[in-house]
Amino acid sequence: MSNPLPDPFADRPDWAPLPPRPVEIVPATGRIELRGRRVLVGLPGLGWRGDLRADERVVQGSRTYVPVIPEHEWYRAESEQVEVFAPLVPVERVWVETVGERRSSGGPSEPGIRLVSLDVPTRRPPTPVFEADAVTGRRVVHVTGATEQRDLRAVTESYSGADGDICVRVAPELEWYRWAWRGQAPTTMEVPVHLLWLE
């Protein structure tokens, strides 16, 4: 028998969960509310920095700025009701993460180097956790049916759960960051890897 059997699961089977809606990146110059939103800052051709949150725009003279806070500081300020330093970044250097529309998959991604434009920040499509090399500390989305639970962080790598499922423990982002500033261990939830996606 020289011909291999076809893989019955080569295309997305009916039981496989749909990927979450992708994160789209839009300029902060548009009409979008910024308070608490994830943002990226940078310059075209230079690079981009993420894991930041924004506050509402500030106008000084004829310029518009966005107060930008590292994400861990934003969570601390919101949770502890303390003030934190927020540098003002010109609005044209700020890009906002929004949840986009679900797209039909264009098939598996091509292996090798993926080239991007340096004109705008680029976001990867959602990646199944079981395809990732490492997940601890990464943003993940828990997908059950049509429900997407976001603002989660992976607390472990993949492991064999009590029922034999391959799982990852996840925690709400607030608890993930509270773990850093208070040393208070987060409440975690065991999730099978086939229901988790890297955001």
PDB file of C-alpha atoms in Angstrom:
ATOM      1  CA  MET A   1       0.000   0.000   0.000  1.00  0.00           C
ATOM      2  CA  SER A   2       1.963   3.006  -1.252  1.00  0.00           C
ATOM      3  CA  ASN A   3      -0.776   5.646  -1.110  1.00  0.00           C
ATOM      4  CA  PRO A   4      -1.341   7.091   2.380  1.00  0.00           C
ATOM      5  CA  LEU A   5      -4.896   7.304   3.623  1.00  0.00           C
ATOM      6  CA  PRO A   6      -6.410  10.768   3.393  1.00  0.00           C
ATOM      7  CA  ASP A   7      -6.668  12.717   6.650  1.00  0.00           C
ATOM      8  CA  PRO A   8     -10.403  12.932   7.497  1.00  0.00           C
ATOM      9  CA  PHE A   9      -9.704  16.022   9.638  1.00  0.00           C
ATOM     10  CA  ALA A  10      -7.589  17.915   7.086  1.00  0.00           C
ATOM     11  CA  ASP A  11     -10.322  20.517   6.621  1.00  0.00           C
ATOM     12  CA  ARG A  12     -11.941  22.000   9.699  1.00  0.00           C
ATOM     13  CA  PRO A  13     -14.223  19.284  11.065  1.00  0.00           C
ATOM     14  CA  ASP A  14     -17.697  20.172  12.322  1.00  0.00           C
ATOM     15  CA  TRP A  15     -16.725  19.550  15.960  1.00  0.00           C
ATOM     16  CA  ALA A  16     -13.685  21.869  15.879  1.00  0.00           C
ATOM     17  CA  PRO A  17     -14.291  25.263  17.517  1.00  0.00           C
ATOM     18  CA  LEU A  18     -14.239  28.357  15.366  1.00  0.00           C
ATOM     19  CA  PRO A  19     -11.323  30.700  15.998  1.00  0.00           C
ATOM     20  CA  PRO A  20     -12.114  33.911  17.896  1.00  0.00           C
ATOM     21  CA  ARG A  21     -12.668  37.132  16.051  1.00  0.00           C
ATOM     22  CA  PRO A  22      -9.288  38.666  15.178  1.00  0.00           C
ATOM     23  CA  VAL A  23      -7.836  41.789  16.742  1.00  0.00           C
ATOM     24  CA  GLU A  24      -7.860  44.660  14.260  1.00  0.00           C
ATOM     25  CA  ILE A  25      -5.621  47.688  14.686  1.00  0.00           C
ATOM     26  CA  VAL A  26      -7.013  51.116  13.794  1.00  0.00           C
ATOM     27  CA  PRO A  27      -5.580  54.636  14.126  1.00  0.00           C
ATOM     28  CA  ALA A  28      -6.550  56.532  17.288  1.00  0.00           C
ATOM     29  CA  THR A  29      -7.251  59.568  15.103  1.00  0.00           C
ATOM     30  CA  GLY A  30     -10.643  58.057  14.216  1.00  0.00           C
ATOM     31  CA  ARG A  31     -13.824  58.479  16.215  1.00  0.00           C
ATOM     32  CA  ILE A  32     -13.290  55.759  18.761  1.00  0.00           C
ATOM     33  CA  GLU A  33     -13.551  55.908  22.532  1.00  0.00           C
ATOM     34  CA  LEU A  34     -10.114  55.331  24.019  1.00  0.00           C
ATOM     35  CA  ARG A  35     -10.519  55.005  27.787  1.00  0.00           C
ATOM     36  CA  GLY A  36      -9.256  51.585  28.885  1.00  0.00           C
ATOM     37  CA  ARG A  37      -8.580  50.358  25.356  1.00  0.00           C
ATOM     38  CA  ARG A  38      -5.448  48.421  24.457  1.00  0.00           C
ATOM     39  CA  VAL A  39      -3.189  50.532  22.282  1.00  0.00           C
ATOM     40  CA  LEU A  40       0.112  50.380  20.451  1.00  0.00           C
ATOM     41  CA  VAL A  41       2.408  53.380  20.071  1.00  0.00           C
ATOM     42  CA  GLY A  42       5.247  53.977  17.665  1.00  0.00           C
ATOM     43  CA  LEU A  43       6.334  55.427  14.382  1.00  0.00           C
ATOM     44  CA  PRO A  44       6.004  54.011  10.872  1.00  0.00           C
ATOM     45  CA  GLY A  45       9.319  52.576   9.772  1.00  0.00           C
ATOM     46  CA  LEU A  46      10.665  52.505  13.342  1.00  0.00           C
ATOM     47  CA  GLY A  47       8.575  50.033  15.333  1.00  0.00           C
ATOM     48  CA  TRP A  48       5.698  49.535  17.765  1.00  0.00           C
ATOM     49  CA  ARG A  49       5.233  48.987  21.480  1.00  0.00           C
ATOM     50  CA  GLY A  50       2.230  47.154  22.949  1.00  0.00           C
ATOM     51  CA  ASP A  51       0.833  46.040  26.339  1.00  0.00           C
ATOM     52  CA  LEU A  52      -0.415  49.576  26.871  1.00  0.00           C
ATOM     53  CA  ARG A  53      -3.810  51.079  27.760  1.00  0.00           C
ATOM     54  CA  ALA A  54      -5.159  54.516  26.873  1.00  0.00           C
ATOM     55  CA  ASP A  55      -7.194  57.192  28.565  1.00  0.00           C
ATOM     56  CA  GLU A  56      -9.351  59.799  26.785  1.00  0.00           C
ATOM     57  CA  ARG A  57      -7.718  62.281  24.422  1.00  0.00           C
ATOM     58  CA  VAL A  58      -6.281  65.535  25.788  1.00  0.00           C
ATOM     59  CA  VAL A  59      -6.097  68.716  23.700  1.00  0.00           C
ATOM     60  CA  GLN A  60      -3.261  71.123  24.465  1.00  0.00           C
ATOM     61  CA  GLY A  61      -3.104  74.149  22.208  1.00  0.00           C
ATOM     62  CA  SER A  62      -3.756  72.837  18.727  1.00  0.00           C
ATOM     63  CA  ARG A  63      -2.381  69.324  19.370  1.00  0.00           C
ATOM     64  CA  THR A  64      -4.249  66.216  20.485  1.00  0.00           C
ATOM     65  CA  TYR A  65      -2.539  63.726  22.780  1.00  0.00           C
ATOM     66  CA  VAL A  66      -3.439  60.352  24.265  1.00  0.00           C
ATOM     67  CA  PRO A  67      -2.438  59.501  27.856  1.00  0.00           C
ATOM     68  CA  VAL A  68      -0.833  56.052  27.566  1.00  0.00           C
ATOM     69  CA  ILE A  69      -0.257  53.766  30.563  1.00  0.00           C
ATOM     70  CA  PRO A  70       1.590  50.422  30.748  1.00  0.00           C
ATOM     71  CA  GLU A  71      -1.107  47.773  31.076  1.00  0.00           C
ATOM     72  CA  HIS A  72      -0.020  46.570  34.534  1.00  0.00           C
ATOM     73  CA  GLU A  73      -0.189  50.168  35.822  1.00  0.00           C
ATOM     74  CA  TRP A  74      -3.634  50.666  34.277  1.00  0.00           C
ATOM     75  CA  TYR A  75      -4.964  47.598  36.074  1.00  0.00           C
ATOM     76  CA  ARG A  76      -3.381  48.760  39.351  1.00  0.00           C
ATOM     77  CA  ALA A  77      -4.887  52.250  38.987  1.00  0.00           C
ATOM     78  CA  GLU A  78      -8.351  50.855  38.248  1.00  0.00           C
ATOM     79  CA  SER A  79      -8.246  48.193  40.970  1.00  0.00           C
ATOM     80  CA  GLU A  80      -6.577  50.190  43.750  1.00  0.00           C
ATOM     81  CA  GLN A  81      -8.044  53.576  42.746  1.00  0.00           C
ATOM     82  CA  VAL A  82      -4.601  55.217  42.670  1.00  0.00           C
ATOM     83  CA  GLU A  83      -3.190  57.731  40.239  1.00  0.00           C
ATOM     84  CA  VAL A  84      -0.387  56.667  37.949  1.00  0.00           C
ATOM     85  CA  PHE A  85       1.836  58.617  35.579  1.00  0.00           C
ATOM     86  CA  ALA A  86       0.586  58.593  31.986  1.00  0.00           C
ATOM     87  CA  PRO A  87       2.844  60.165  29.353  1.00  0.00           C
ATOM     88  CA  LEU A  88       1.024  62.074  26.617  1.00  0.00           C
ATOM     89  CA  VAL A  89       1.621  60.606  23.163  1.00  0.00           C
ATOM     90  CA  PRO A  90       0.602  62.515  19.982  1.00  0.00           C
ATOM     91  CA  VAL A  91      -2.633  60.934  18.724  1.00  0.00           C
ATOM     92  CA  GLU A  92      -1.145  60.200  15.293  1.00  0.00           C
ATOM     93  CA  ARG A  93       1.382  57.856  16.967  1.00  0.00           C
ATOM     94  CA  VAL A  94      -1.309  55.787  18.721  1.00  0.00           C
ATOM     95  CA  TRP A  95      -3.155  52.776  17.287  1.00  0.00           C
ATOM     96  CA  VAL A  96      -6.098  51.058  18.977  1.00  0.00           C
ATOM     97  CA  GLU A  97      -6.794  47.327  19.213  1.00  0.00           C
ATOM     98  CA  THR A  98     -10.401  46.487  18.352  1.00  0.00           C
ATOM     99  CA  VAL A  99     -12.113  43.145  17.906  1.00  0.00           C
ATOM    100  CA  GLY A 100     -12.779  42.645  14.206  1.00  0.00           C
ATOM    101  CA  GLU A 101     -15.239  40.542  12.271  1.00  0.00           C
ATOM    102  CA  ARG A 102     -14.812  36.810  11.896  1.00  0.00           C
ATOM    103  CA  ARG A 103     -13.364  35.920   8.507  1.00  0.00           C
ATOM    104  CA  SER A 104     -13.508  32.682   6.634  1.00  0.00           C
ATOM    105  CA  SER A 105     -10.172  30.976   6.972  1.00  0.00           C
ATOM    106  CA  GLY A 106      -8.014  31.137   3.919  1.00  0.00           C
ATOM    107  CA  GLY A 107      -6.485  27.768   4.694  1.00  0.00           C
ATOM    108  CA  PRO A 108      -3.299  27.060   6.595  1.00  0.00           C
ATOM    109  CA  SER A 109      -0.659  29.772   6.696  1.00  0.00           C
ATOM    110  CA  GLU A 110       2.357  29.420   4.490  1.00  0.00           C
ATOM    111  CA  PRO A 111       5.500  28.180   6.233  1.00  0.00           C
ATOM    112  CA  GLY A 112       8.528  30.454   6.336  1.00  0.00           C
ATOM    113  CA  ILE A 113       9.046  34.154   6.854  1.00  0.00           C
ATOM    114  CA  ARG A 114       5.989  36.383   6.714  1.00  0.00           C
ATOM    115  CA  LEU A 115       6.842  39.907   5.561  1.00  0.00           C
ATOM    116  CA  VAL A 116       4.823  42.878   6.821  1.00  0.00           C
ATOM    117  CA  SER A 117       4.617  46.583   6.076  1.00  0.00           C
ATOM    118  CA  LEU A 118       6.351  48.949   8.498  1.00  0.00           C
ATOM    119  CA  ASP A 119       3.732  51.632   7.790  1.00  0.00           C
ATOM    120  CA  VAL A 120       1.214  50.323  10.338  1.00  0.00           C
ATOM    121  CA  PRO A 121       1.321  47.909  13.286  1.00  0.00           C
ATOM    122  CA  THR A 122       0.608  44.331  12.279  1.00  0.00           C
ATOM    123  CA  ARG A 123      -1.342  41.790  14.292  1.00  0.00           C
ATOM    124  CA  ARG A 124      -1.138  38.074  13.755  1.00  0.00           C
ATOM    125  CA  PRO A 125      -4.344  36.113  13.268  1.00  0.00           C
ATOM    126  CA  PRO A 126      -5.514  34.075  16.284  1.00  0.00           C
ATOM    127  CA  THR A 127      -3.303  31.012  16.756  1.00  0.00           C
ATOM    128  CA  PRO A 128      -4.468  27.774  18.391  1.00  0.00           C
ATOM    129  CA  VAL A 129      -2.596  27.266  21.667  1.00  0.00           C
ATOM    130  CA  PHE A 130      -1.690  23.711  20.681  1.00  0.00           C
ATOM    131  CA  GLU A 131       0.380  25.169  17.808  1.00  0.00           C
ATOM    132  CA  ALA A 132       2.353  27.555  20.046  1.00  0.00           C
ATOM    133  CA  ASP A 133       5.836  26.882  21.381  1.00  0.00           C
ATOM    134  CA  ALA A 134       5.246  28.691  24.692  1.00  0.00           C
ATOM    135  CA  VAL A 135       2.125  30.243  26.206  1.00  0.00           C
ATOM    136  CA  THR A 136       2.842  31.251  29.805  1.00  0.00           C
ATOM    137  CA  GLY A 137       2.069  34.945  30.243  1.00  0.00           C
ATOM    138  CA  ARG A 138       0.526  35.314  26.787  1.00  0.00           C
ATOM    139  CA  ARG A 139      -2.924  36.775  26.123  1.00  0.00           C
ATOM    140  CA  VAL A 140      -5.404  34.014  25.314  1.00  0.00           C
ATOM    141  CA  VAL A 141      -9.039  33.771  24.267  1.00  0.00           C
ATOM    142  CA  HIS A 142     -11.236  30.958  25.618  1.00  0.00           C
ATOM    143  CA  VAL A 143     -13.766  29.990  22.922  1.00  0.00           C
ATOM    144  CA  THR A 144     -16.847  27.932  23.795  1.00  0.00           C
ATOM    145  CA  GLY A 145     -19.399  27.808  21.012  1.00  0.00           C
ATOM    146  CA  ALA A 146     -20.044  31.398  19.942  1.00  0.00           C
ATOM    147  CA  THR A 147     -18.798  32.844  23.254  1.00  0.00           C
ATOM    148  CA  GLU A 148     -15.327  34.403  23.471  1.00  0.00           C
ATOM    149  CA  GLN A 149     -13.837  35.087  26.877  1.00  0.00           C
ATOM    150  CA  ARG A 150     -11.008  37.613  26.495  1.00  0.00           C
ATOM    151  CA  ASP A 151      -8.683  39.440  28.906  1.00  0.00           C
ATOM    152  CA  LEU A 152      -7.134  36.163  30.053  1.00  0.00           C
ATOM    153  CA  ARG A 153      -3.482  35.220  30.528  1.00  0.00           C
ATOM    154  CA  ALA A 154      -1.997  31.732  30.377  1.00  0.00           C
ATOM    155  CA  VAL A 155      -0.461  30.834  33.748  1.00  0.00           C
ATOM    156  CA  THR A 156       1.054  27.476  32.729  1.00  0.00           C
ATOM    157  CA  GLU A 157       2.321  25.688  29.680  1.00  0.00           C
ATOM    158  CA  SER A 158       0.340  22.741  28.293  1.00  0.00           C
ATOM    159  CA  TYR A 159       0.061  19.741  30.615  1.00  0.00           C
ATOM    160  CA  SER A 160      -1.945  16.543  30.955  1.00  0.00           C
ATOM    161  CA  GLY A 161      -5.039  17.220  33.081  1.00  0.00           C
ATOM    162  CA  ALA A 162      -6.689  14.849  35.554  1.00  0.00           C
ATOM    163  CA  ASP A 163      -9.117  13.593  32.869  1.00  0.00           C
ATOM    164  CA  GLY A 164      -6.342  13.035  30.329  1.00  0.00           C
ATOM    165  CA  ASP A 165      -7.075  16.225  28.358  1.00  0.00           C
ATOM    166  CA  ILE A 166      -4.178  18.442  27.392  1.00  0.00           C
ATOM    167  CA  CYS A 167      -4.859  21.675  29.287  1.00  0.00           C
ATOM    168  CA  VAL A 168      -3.522  25.115  30.173  1.00  0.00           C
ATOM    169  CA  ARG A 169      -4.395  27.027  33.343  1.00  0.00           C
ATOM    170  CA  VAL A 170      -5.563  30.605  32.683  1.00  0.00           C
ATOM    171  CA  ALA A 171      -6.306  33.586  34.915  1.00  0.00           C
ATOM    172  CA  PRO A 172      -8.179  36.858  34.426  1.00  0.00           C
ATOM    173  CA  GLU A 173      -5.740  39.608  33.452  1.00  0.00           C
ATOM    174  CA  LEU A 174      -6.504  41.683  36.539  1.00  0.00           C
ATOM    175  CA  GLU A 175      -5.462  38.765  38.746  1.00  0.00           C
ATOM    176  CA  TRP A 176      -2.417  38.096  36.551  1.00  0.00           C
ATOM    177  CA  TYR A 177      -1.169  41.651  37.160  1.00  0.00           C
ATOM    178  CA  ARG A 178      -2.257  41.691  40.824  1.00  0.00           C
ATOM    179  CA  TRP A 179       0.006  38.672  41.235  1.00  0.00           C
ATOM    180  CA  ALA A 180       2.918  40.947  40.271  1.00  0.00           C
ATOM    181  CA  TRP A 181       2.140  43.976  42.444  1.00  0.00           C
ATOM    182  CA  ARG A 182       0.758  42.178  45.523  1.00  0.00           C
ATOM    183  CA  GLY A 183       2.203  38.692  45.257  1.00  0.00           C
ATOM    184  CA  GLN A 184      -1.347  37.357  45.542  1.00  0.00           C
ATOM    185  CA  ALA A 185      -1.638  34.148  43.519  1.00  0.00           C
ATOM    186  CA  PRO A 186      -4.409  34.323  40.902  1.00  0.00           C
ATOM    187  CA  THR A 187      -7.538  32.217  40.731  1.00  0.00           C
ATOM    188  CA  THR A 188      -6.988  29.969  37.740  1.00  0.00           C
ATOM    189  CA  MET A 189      -9.166  27.845  35.517  1.00  0.00           C
ATOM    190  CA  GLU A 190      -8.128  24.673  33.683  1.00  0.00           C
ATOM    191  CA  VAL A 191      -9.047  24.901  29.996  1.00  0.00           C
ATOM    192  CA  PRO A 192      -8.493  22.211  27.322  1.00  0.00           C
ATOM    193  CA  VAL A 193      -6.044  23.509  24.700  1.00  0.00           C
ATOM    194  CA  HIS A 194      -8.463  22.976  21.818  1.00  0.00           C
ATOM    195  CA  LEU A 195     -10.633  25.764  23.313  1.00  0.00           C
ATOM    196  CA  LEU A 196      -7.782  28.286  23.682  1.00  0.00           C
ATOM    197  CA  TRP A 197      -6.293  30.679  21.138  1.00  0.00           C
ATOM    198  CA  LEU A 198      -3.418  33.116  21.378  1.00  0.00           C
ATOM    199  CA  GLU A 199      -4.812  36.597  20.776  1.00  0.00           C
TER     200      GLU A 199
END
